[in-house]
Coordinates of C-alpha atoms in Angstrom, one line a residue:
N5 CA -40.5 -33.3 7.8
R6 CA -37.0 -32.6 6.6
V7 CA -36.6 -30.0 9.3
R8 CA -37.9 -32.5 11.8
N9 CA -35.5 -35.2 10.7
N10 CA -32.5 -32.8 10.4
Q11 CA -32.4 -33.3 6.6
V12 CA -32.9 -29.7 5.5
T13 CA -31.5 -28.9 2.0
E14 CA -30.1 -25.7 0.6
E15 CA -33.3 -25.3 -1.4
D16 CA -35.4 -25.8 1.7
F17 CA -33.6 -22.9 3.4
K18 CA -34.1 -20.7 0.3
L19 CA -37.8 -21.5 0.3
L20 CA -38.3 -20.8 4.0
N21 CA -36.2 -17.6 4.0
N22 CA -38.3 -16.2 1.2
R23 CA -40.8 -15.6 4.0
Y24 CA -38.2 -13.4 5.9
Q25 CA -39.6 -9.9 6.5
P26 CA -37.7 -8.4 9.5
G27 CA -39.8 -5.2 9.6
F28 CA -43.2 -6.8 9.1
T29 CA -46.1 -5.1 10.8
P30 CA -49.3 -7.0 10.3
P31 CA -52.4 -5.0 9.2
E32 CA -55.0 -5.0 11.9
E33 CA -57.5 -6.9 9.8
E34 CA -55.0 -9.7 9.0
K35 CA -55.1 -11.2 12.6
Y36 CA -51.5 -12.6 12.8
I37 CA -50.2 -14.2 15.9
T38 CA -46.5 -14.0 16.9
L39 CA -44.7 -17.1 18.0
S40 CA -41.8 -16.2 20.3
T41 CA -39.0 -18.2 22.0
H42 CA -39.4 -16.5 25.4
N43 CA -42.2 -15.5 27.7
N44 CA -41.0 -12.0 28.3
K45 CA -41.1 -11.3 24.5
A46 CA -44.6 -12.6 24.2
N47 CA -45.8 -10.7 27.2
A48 CA -44.3 -7.5 26.0
I49 CA -46.0 -7.7 22.6
N50 CA -49.4 -8.4 24.2
A51 CA -49.0 -5.5 26.7
T52 CA -48.0 -3.1 23.9
E53 CA -50.8 -4.1 21.6
L54 CA -53.3 -3.9 24.4
E55 CA -52.1 -0.4 25.3
K56 CA -52.7 0.8 21.7
L57 CA -56.4 0.1 22.0
S58 CA -58.4 3.1 23.0
G59 CA -61.3 1.4 24.8
K60 CA -61.8 1.0 28.6
M61 CA -59.7 -1.6 30.3
R62 CA -61.8 -4.3 32.0
V63 CA -60.3 -6.6 34.6
F64 CA -61.9 -10.1 35.2
N65 CA -60.9 -11.7 38.4
G66 CA -60.5 -15.5 38.5
T67 CA -61.3 -17.5 41.7
V68 CA -59.4 -20.3 43.3
T69 CA -60.9 -22.8 45.7
G70 CA -58.8 -25.2 47.7
D71 CA -55.2 -26.0 46.5
F72 CA -54.3 -24.6 43.1
S73 CA -50.8 -23.4 42.5
D74 CA -50.2 -20.0 41.0
K75 CA -47.7 -21.6 38.6
A76 CA -50.4 -23.9 37.2
L77 CA -52.8 -21.1 36.3
P78 CA -53.7 -21.6 32.6
T79 CA -54.5 -17.8 32.2
D80 CA -54.1 -14.7 34.3
M81 CA -55.8 -14.6 37.7
N82 CA -56.7 -11.0 36.9
L83 CA -57.4 -11.0 33.2
E84 CA -57.0 -7.5 31.6
L85 CA -59.0 -7.0 28.4
K86 CA -60.3 -4.3 26.0
E87 CA -62.7 -4.3 23.1
G88 CA -60.7 -5.1 20.0
A89 CA -58.1 -7.3 21.8
Q90 CA -57.0 -10.4 20.1
V91 CA -57.5 -13.5 22.3
M92 CA -57.0 -17.2 22.1
F93 CA -59.2 -19.9 23.7
I94 CA -57.1 -22.0 26.0
K95 CA -59.7 -24.8 26.6
N96 CA -62.0 -26.9 24.5
D97 CA -65.7 -25.9 24.8
S98 CA -67.1 -28.1 27.5
G99 CA -70.7 -27.5 26.3
G100 CA -72.5 -29.7 23.9
E101 CA -72.2 -27.4 20.9
R102 CA -68.3 -27.4 20.8
K103 CA -68.2 -23.9 19.4
Y104 CA -64.5 -23.3 20.2
F105 CA -61.3 -25.3 20.9
N106 CA -58.0 -24.8 22.5
G107 CA -55.9 -22.5 20.2
K108 CA -58.9 -20.9 18.4
L109 CA -58.2 -17.2 17.8
A110 CA -60.9 -14.5 18.3
T111 CA -61.3 -10.8 18.7
I112 CA -63.3 -9.1 21.5
K113 CA -66.3 -7.3 20.0
T114 CA -68.0 -6.0 23.1
I115 CA -67.2 -6.2 26.7
S116 CA -68.9 -5.3 30.0
A117 CA -68.5 -6.1 33.7
D118 CA -70.0 -9.5 33.4
E119 CA -70.1 -10.4 29.7
I120 CA -67.6 -10.9 26.9
I121 CA -68.6 -11.3 23.2
V122 CA -66.0 -12.3 20.7
V123 CA -65.8 -12.7 17.0
V124 CA -64.0 -15.8 15.8
N125 CA -61.2 -14.8 13.4
S126 CA -61.6 -17.6 10.9
S127 CA -65.4 -17.4 10.5
D128 CA -66.7 -14.0 11.8
E129 CA -69.0 -16.0 14.1
E130 CA -70.0 -14.3 17.4
L131 CA -69.7 -16.1 20.6
K132 CA -70.5 -15.3 24.2
V133 CA -67.6 -16.5 26.4
E134 CA -68.6 -18.4 29.5
K135 CA -66.3 -19.1 32.5
E136 CA -64.7 -22.5 32.7
T137 CA -63.2 -24.4 35.6
W138 CA -59.9 -26.2 35.8
R139 CA -59.4 -28.8 38.5
N140 CA -56.3 -29.8 40.5
V141 CA -56.7 -33.5 40.9
R142 CA -54.6 -35.9 42.9
Y143 CA -54.7 -39.6 41.9
S144 CA -54.3 -42.5 44.3
Y145 CA -54.7 -46.3 44.3
H146 CA -57.8 -47.5 46.1
K147 CA -57.2 -51.0 47.3
E148 CA -60.9 -51.8 48.0
T149 CA -61.9 -51.2 44.3
D150 CA -58.5 -52.0 42.8
R151 CA -58.7 -48.8 40.8
I152 CA -57.0 -45.5 40.5
E153 CA -59.3 -42.8 42.0
E154 CA -59.1 -39.1 41.8
E155 CA -59.5 -36.5 44.5
E156 CA -60.1 -32.8 43.7
L157 CA -57.7 -30.7 45.8
G158 CA -58.8 -27.4 44.3
S159 CA -60.0 -25.5 41.3
F160 CA -59.5 -22.4 39.2
T161 CA -62.4 -20.6 37.5
Q162 CA -61.9 -17.9 34.9
Y163 CA -62.8 -17.0 31.3
P164 CA -61.0 -19.6 29.0
I165 CA -59.1 -17.0 27.0
R166 CA -55.8 -15.1 27.1
L167 CA -54.3 -12.3 25.1
A168 CA -52.9 -13.7 21.8
W169 CA -51.1 -11.2 19.7
A170 CA -48.2 -13.3 20.8
I171 CA -47.6 -16.6 22.6
T172 CA -44.4 -18.7 23.2
I173 CA -43.5 -21.5 20.8
H174 CA -43.6 -23.9 23.7
K175 CA -47.3 -23.0 24.4
S176 CA -48.1 -23.2 20.7
Q177 CA -47.4 -27.0 20.6
G178 CA -50.4 -28.9 19.3
L179 CA -52.0 -25.8 17.8
T180 CA -52.3 -24.6 14.2
F181 CA -52.5 -21.1 12.8
E182 CA -53.4 -19.8 9.3
K183 CA -51.2 -16.6 9.9
A184 CA -48.2 -16.6 12.1
I185 CA -45.1 -14.4 12.6
I186 CA -42.2 -16.6 13.8
D187 CA -39.6 -14.9 16.0
A188 CA -37.2 -17.9 16.4
G189 CA -33.9 -16.1 16.1
A190 CA -33.1 -16.8 19.8
S191 CA -34.2 -20.4 19.7
F192 CA -32.5 -22.4 22.5
A193 CA -34.1 -25.9 22.5
A194 CA -33.8 -28.8 20.2
G195 CA -36.8 -28.9 17.8
Q196 CA -38.0 -25.4 18.7
V197 CA -37.8 -24.1 15.1
Y198 CA -39.6 -27.2 13.8
V199 CA -42.4 -26.7 16.3
A200 CA -42.8 -23.1 15.2
L201 CA -42.8 -23.9 11.5
S202 CA -45.2 -26.8 11.9
R203 CA -47.8 -24.6 13.6
C204 CA -48.4 -22.9 10.2
T205 CA -51.0 -24.3 7.8
S206 CA -49.3 -22.8 4.8
L207 CA -46.1 -21.0 3.7
H208 CA -48.2 -18.1 2.5
G209 CA -49.4 -17.4 6.0
M210 CA -45.9 -17.6 7.5
I211 CA -43.7 -14.6 8.3
L212 CA -40.1 -15.0 9.6
L213 CA -38.6 -12.1 11.6
S214 CA -35.1 -13.6 11.4
K215 CA -33.5 -15.8 8.8
L216 CA -33.1 -19.5 9.3
Y217 CA -29.6 -21.1 9.3
P218 CA -28.5 -24.7 9.8
S219 CA -27.3 -23.9 13.3
A220 CA -30.8 -22.8 14.3
V221 CA -32.5 -25.9 13.0
A222 CA -31.4 -28.2 15.8
T223 CA -33.1 -31.6 16.2
D224 CA -32.8 -34.0 19.1
Q225 CA -30.8 -37.0 18.0
R226 CA -33.3 -39.3 19.6
V227 CA -36.0 -37.9 17.3
I228 CA -33.7 -38.5 14.3
A229 CA -33.1 -42.0 15.4
F230 CA -36.8 -42.7 15.9
A231 CA -37.6 -41.3 12.4
Q232 CA -35.0 -43.6 10.8
K233 CA -36.6 -46.6 12.4
E234 CA -40.2 -45.7 11.4
A235 CA -41.8 -48.6 9.6
A236 CA -44.0 -48.5 6.5
S237 CA -47.7 -48.0 7.1
E238 CA -48.5 -51.6 6.1
A239 CA -46.0 -53.0 8.6
L240 CA -47.4 -50.7 11.3
Q241 CA -50.9 -52.0 10.6
Q242 CA -49.7 -55.6 11.0
L243 CA -47.9 -54.7 14.2
L244 CA -51.0 -53.0 15.5
Q245 CA -53.2 -56.0 14.9
K246 CA -50.6 -58.3 16.5
E247 CA -50.4 -56.1 19.6
Q248 CA -54.2 -55.8 19.8
Q249 CA -54.4 -59.6 20.0
H250 CA -51.6 -59.6 22.5
F251 CA -53.4 -57.0 24.6
L252 CA -56.7 -58.9 24.6
A253 CA -54.9 -62.1 25.5
S254 CA -52.9 -60.7 28.3
G255 CA -56.0 -59.0 29.7
L256 CA -57.9 -62.3 29.9
I257 CA -54.9 -64.2 31.4
K258 CA -54.5 -61.4 34.0
V259 CA -58.0 -62.0 35.3
F260 CA -56.9 -65.3 36.7
N261 CA -53.8 -64.0 38.5
W262 CA -54.1 -65.0 42.1
R263 CA -51.0 -63.1 43.5
K264 CA -53.0 -60.1 44.7
I265 CA -55.6 -62.4 46.3
T266 CA -52.9 -64.3 48.2
A267 CA -51.2 -61.0 49.2
A268 CA -54.6 -59.7 50.6
I269 CA -54.9 -62.8 52.8
I270 CA -51.3 -62.3 54.0
E271 CA -52.2 -58.7 54.8
F272 CA -55.1 -60.0 56.9
G273 CA -52.6 -61.9 59.0
E274 CA -50.6 -58.8 59.6
L275 CA -53.6 -57.0 61.1
I276 CA -54.1 -59.5 63.9
P277 CA -51.1 -59.0 66.2
G278 CA -51.8 -56.5 69.0
K279 CA -55.5 -56.3 68.4
K280 CA -57.9 -56.9 71.3
L281 CA -60.1 -59.4 69.5
P282 CA -62.8 -61.5 71.3
D283 CA -61.0 -64.7 70.0
V284 CA -57.5 -64.1 68.7
K285 CA -56.8 -67.8 68.2
A286 CA -59.9 -68.1 66.0
A287 CA -58.8 -65.2 63.9
I288 CA -55.3 -66.6 63.5
S289 CA -56.7 -70.0 62.6
L290 CA -59.0 -68.5 60.0
Q291 CA -56.2 -66.5 58.4
F292 CA -54.1 -69.6 58.2
S293 CA -56.9 -71.6 56.6
L294 CA -57.7 -68.8 54.1
L295 CA -54.0 -68.5 53.2
N296 CA -53.8 -72.2 52.6
K297 CA -56.8 -72.1 50.4
A298 CA -55.6 -69.1 48.5
Q299 CA -52.2 -70.7 47.8
Q300 CA -53.9 -73.9 46.6
Q301 CA -56.1 -71.9 44.3
S302 CA -53.1 -69.9 43.1
L303 CA -51.4 -73.1 41.9
I304 CA -54.5 -74.1 40.0
A305 CA -54.8 -70.6 38.6
E306 CA -51.2 -70.7 37.3
K307 CA -51.9 -74.0 35.5
F308 CA -55.1 -72.5 34.1
Q309 CA -53.2 -69.5 32.8
L310 CA -50.7 -71.7 31.0
Q311 CA -53.6 -73.6 29.4
L312 CA -55.1 -70.2 28.3
E313 CA -51.8 -69.1 26.7
Q314 CA -51.7 -72.3 24.5
I315 CA -55.4 -72.0 23.6
L316 CA -55.0 -68.3 22.7
K317 CA -52.1 -69.0 20.5
Q318 CA -54.3 -71.5 18.6
V319 CA -57.1 -69.0 18.4
Q320 CA -54.8 -66.3 17.0
H321 CA -53.6 -68.9 14.4
T322 CA -56.9 -70.5 13.5
G323 CA -59.6 -68.0 14.6
D324 CA -61.6 -70.8 16.2
M325 CA -63.1 -69.4 19.4
A326 CA -65.2 -72.5 20.4
I327 CA -62.5 -74.1 22.5
L328 CA -61.6 -70.8 24.2
E329 CA -65.2 -70.1 25.1
D330 CA -65.7 -73.5 26.5
R331 CA -62.5 -73.6 28.6
V332 CA -62.9 -70.0 30.0
T333 CA -66.6 -70.5 30.9
K334 CA -65.7 -73.6 32.9
G335 CA -62.8 -71.8 34.5
I336 CA -64.9 -68.9 35.5
T337 CA -67.5 -71.2 37.1
Y338 CA -64.7 -73.0 39.1
F339 CA -62.8 -69.9 40.3
I340 CA -65.9 -67.9 41.3
K341 CA -67.1 -70.8 43.5
A342 CA -63.7 -71.4 44.9
L343 CA -63.0 -67.7 45.7
Y344 CA -66.4 -67.1 47.3
E345 CA -67.0 -70.4 49.1
E346 CA -63.5 -70.9 50.4
I347 CA -62.2 -67.4 51.1
L348 CA -64.8 -64.6 50.8
K349 CA -67.6 -66.2 52.6
P350 CA -65.6 -67.2 55.7
L351 CA -64.0 -63.7 55.8
R352 CA -67.5 -62.1 55.7
Q353 CA -68.7 -64.4 58.6
H354 CA -65.6 -63.3 60.6
I355 CA -66.4 -59.6 60.0
A356 CA -70.1 -60.2 60.9
S357 CA -69.1 -61.9 64.2
L358 CA -67.4 -58.7 65.3
Q359 CA -70.4 -56.4 64.6
Y360 CA -71.0 -55.8 68.3
A361 CA -67.4 -56.3 69.6
S362 CA -65.7 -53.3 71.3
K363 CA -62.4 -51.7 70.4
V364 CA -62.1 -53.4 67.0
R365 CA -63.4 -50.6 64.8
K366 CA -60.1 -50.0 63.0
Y367 CA -59.5 -53.8 62.5
V368 CA -63.0 -54.3 61.1
T369 CA -62.5 -51.3 58.7
E370 CA -59.3 -52.7 57.4
L371 CA -60.8 -56.1 57.0
C372 CA -63.7 -54.6 55.1
S373 CA -61.2 -53.0 52.7
I374 CA -59.7 -56.5 52.1
E375 CA -63.1 -58.0 51.6
G376 CA -64.0 -55.2 49.2
F377 CA -60.9 -55.9 47.2
L378 CA -61.7 -59.6 47.0
T379 CA -65.2 -58.8 45.9
Q380 CA -63.8 -56.7 43.1
Q381 CA -61.6 -59.6 42.0
L382 CA -64.7 -61.8 42.0
Q383 CA -66.5 -59.3 39.8
K384 CA -63.5 -59.1 37.4
I385 CA -63.7 -62.9 36.9
M386 CA -67.4 -62.8 36.3
Q387 CA -66.9 -60.0 33.7
A388 CA -64.0 -61.6 31.9
S389 CA -64.0 -61.0 28.1
Y390 CA -61.9 -61.4 25.0
G391 CA -62.7 -58.6 22.5
D392 CA -66.5 -58.8 21.8
I393 CA -66.8 -62.2 23.5
I394 CA -68.5 -62.2 26.9
F395 CA -68.1 -65.5 28.6
C396 CA -70.8 -65.2 31.3
K397 CA -73.7 -65.3 28.8
E398 CA -76.1 -66.9 31.4
P399 CA -75.8 -64.9 34.5
G400 CA -78.4 -67.0 36.2
I401 CA -75.7 -69.6 36.8
Y402 CA -74.1 -67.1 39.1
K403 CA -77.3 -65.9 40.7
E404 CA -76.3 -67.0 44.2
Y405 CA -73.0 -65.0 44.0
L406 CA -74.6 -61.9 42.4
A407 CA -77.0 -61.7 45.3
V408 CA -74.5 -62.3 48.0
I409 CA -71.8 -59.9 46.8
N410 CA -74.3 -57.3 45.8
L411 CA -73.0 -57.0 42.3
P412 CA -75.1 -55.6 39.4
A413 CA -76.5 -58.2 37.1
I414 CA -74.7 -58.7 33.7
D415 CA -76.6 -57.8 30.6
A416 CA -75.7 -60.6 28.1
T417 CA -77.4 -58.7 25.3
S418 CA -75.1 -55.7 25.7
K419 CA -72.0 -55.7 23.5
K420 CA -70.1 -53.7 26.1
N421 CA -71.5 -55.7 29.0
T422 CA -72.1 -52.5 30.9
P423 CA -73.2 -53.2 34.5
V424 CA -76.4 -51.5 35.7
K425 CA -75.2 -48.8 37.9
R426 CA -76.6 -48.4 41.3
N427 CA -76.9 -45.1 43.3
S428 CA -74.4 -45.9 46.1
Q429 CA -75.4 -42.8 48.2
A430 CA -79.1 -43.8 48.0
E431 CA -78.3 -47.3 49.3
S432 CA -76.5 -45.9 52.3
L433 CA -79.5 -43.6 52.9
V434 CA -82.0 -46.5 52.8
L435 CA -79.9 -48.5 55.4
F436 CA -79.6 -45.4 57.6
K437 CA -83.4 -44.8 57.5
E438 CA -83.8 -48.5 58.5
G439 CA -81.9 -47.6 61.8
K440 CA -78.4 -48.8 60.9
S441 CA -75.5 -46.9 62.3
I442 CA -72.7 -45.6 60.1
S443 CA -70.4 -48.4 61.3
E444 CA -73.0 -51.0 60.6
I445 CA -73.6 -49.6 57.1
A446 CA -69.8 -49.6 56.4
I447 CA -69.5 -53.2 57.4
R448 CA -72.5 -54.3 55.4
R449 CA -71.5 -52.4 52.3
Q450 CA -67.7 -53.0 52.5
L451 CA -67.0 -49.3 52.7
T452 CA -65.1 -47.1 55.1
E453 CA -67.0 -45.1 57.7
S454 CA -65.8 -41.9 56.2
T455 CA -67.2 -42.9 52.8
V456 CA -70.6 -43.7 54.4
S457 CA -70.5 -40.3 56.2
G458 CA -69.8 -38.6 52.9
H459 CA -72.9 -40.4 51.4
L460 CA -75.1 -39.3 54.2
S461 CA -73.8 -35.7 54.3
M462 CA -75.3 -35.2 50.8
F463 CA -78.8 -35.8 52.2
V464 CA -78.2 -33.2 54.9
K465 CA -78.1 -30.6 52.1
T466 CA -81.3 -32.0 50.5
G467 CA -83.0 -32.0 54.0
E468 CA -83.7 -35.8 53.9
I469 CA -81.4 -36.2 57.0
N470 CA -81.5 -33.8 59.9
I471 CA -78.0 -32.8 60.9
L472 CA -78.7 -33.7 64.5
E473 CA -79.1 -37.4 63.5
L474 CA -75.4 -37.3 62.6
L475 CA -73.7 -34.8 64.9
T476 CA -74.2 -33.3 68.4
Q477 CA -75.3 -29.7 68.8
E478 CA -72.0 -29.0 70.5
T479 CA -70.0 -30.2 67.5
I480 CA -72.2 -28.1 65.1
D481 CA -71.8 -25.0 67.2
I482 CA -68.0 -25.2 66.9
I483 CA -67.8 -26.0 63.2
L484 CA -70.6 -23.8 61.8
P485 CA -69.0 -20.4 62.7
V486 CA -65.8 -21.4 60.9
V487 CA -67.8 -22.5 57.8
K488 CA -69.5 -19.1 57.8
E489 CA -66.2 -17.3 58.1
V490 CA -64.4 -19.2 55.4
G491 CA -67.4 -19.0 53.1
G492 CA -68.4 -22.6 52.6
N493 CA -66.6 -23.3 49.3
A494 CA -64.1 -25.9 50.4
V495 CA -63.3 -28.4 53.2
S496 CA -59.5 -28.0 53.4
P497 CA -59.3 -24.4 54.7
I498 CA -62.0 -25.2 57.4
K499 CA -60.0 -28.3 58.4
E500 CA -56.8 -26.2 58.7
I501 CA -58.5 -23.9 61.2
L502 CA -60.3 -26.6 63.3
G503 CA -57.3 -28.9 63.4
E504 CA -57.3 -32.6 64.3
D505 CA -60.3 -32.5 66.7
F506 CA -62.8 -32.7 63.8
S507 CA -62.8 -35.0 60.8
Y508 CA -63.3 -34.1 57.2
A509 CA -66.6 -36.1 57.3
D510 CA -67.9 -33.9 60.2
I511 CA -67.0 -30.7 58.3
R512 CA -68.7 -31.9 55.2
I513 CA -71.9 -32.6 57.1
V514 CA -71.9 -29.1 58.6
L515 CA -70.9 -27.6 55.3
N516 CA -73.9 -29.1 53.6
H517 CA -76.2 -28.1 56.5
W518 CA -75.0 -24.5 56.0
R519 CA -75.7 -24.7 52.2
L520 CA -79.2 -26.0 53.0
L521 CA -79.8 -22.9 55.2
Q522 CA -78.5 -20.6 52.4
D523 CA -80.8 -22.2 49.9
K524 CA -83.8 -21.7 52.2
K525 CA -82.9 -18.0 52.5
V526 CA -82.7 -17.6 48.8
N527 CA -86.0 -19.3 48.2
A528 CA -87.8 -17.6 51.1

């Protein structure tokens, strides 16, 4: 801690430098790891130690699908290993047994073309190493669900280990070692020496290849300033409780914020100009009416939020929840009815009126996105909570709205109020089997057509939907050869070859059709 806070004494330096052994060569059975300041040093040590081993070199090739940068690879694409090599796990065990974790050291006992057996350094336990997959994920805001969603751009699959006679101090952050050789003589970053020293579980297991001097123990001034301001544990506990109450209160108040709802109706108005709608005047009139209702509701919501702030202050002071439960329950009843009856229901009727209109597909899709967002807001109000308190304890009161907006019923007996999850893909399949088109399903379920296509493509692979029910034979004949050429592992490379004439949804459908054919061959 004194190294961390730039308060190292002369006695501290003496104690640390007692571990200085410049010519130290670790006995093979001791299993030390060297922490170096630079990548080239660590790589050189690993290459030298690997070369010393007399066994046969094995190379294990990783695989990349989609977009995964070479610079982001957690271990070597082509992993060179020998029996007796010291390795480190670079990922937590994703299996249920949790046999290893990121930073755990092991030694390769036996190795073959398709199997690696290691012995854990700290316990002599034998483990069979299985391949793991790292995902390259892009996050984006999804307006319809009002959530951050993830999209997998690519993945990297390889054994979750790397040579570990040496690693950089930077990559050692967050790890701990019983025996470590610290080569920090060329430290260049503030806090680097502290990071290296704090990786060791004891002084006895620490070896310094260079002496430590005050000039080497550099600590960022921001860290020092933070340390000086650290409060006592009792004060931190009080602050934590206070902030927890603040978090719960702000979360409840936020449920009744109408700004996004009003913004969604304004967005509706921006969709109308230039669209060839059957009745443009009716659309404009509806948007004006909905905006007026939303603004009136917003004023009421603002007043309600102010009331909640005062009630929550009383609750935090007295602990009496009765007034809070009563006021919020009444507020929920009012706002659910107002949002549905005055805004969501008329918008749904407008969307339904365009079901058979021509040249309005994009307009309807964008409207469905707005409607989906409003539905999510309705659900948030219905599921409002304050800590363990769930306000909608009698969901029967909201039965009408639960049925109309197709929301899962609330289980009042569950402490976490977990909604009963529905199989979204299966619902799309049922509607499709009933004769509904993709566009009709999208409108009915408040989803985009591409999402519905994605749902249905899954059942092409299971054989529940014939591909010809979704695509023409001509389209299949163009896409399928490209799928076979690329290998059928990812959509993006196929899309790059085919260009803009074919959608991602079409490619996924053919891709799943091809996978079904492959499965039939294997099982034949």
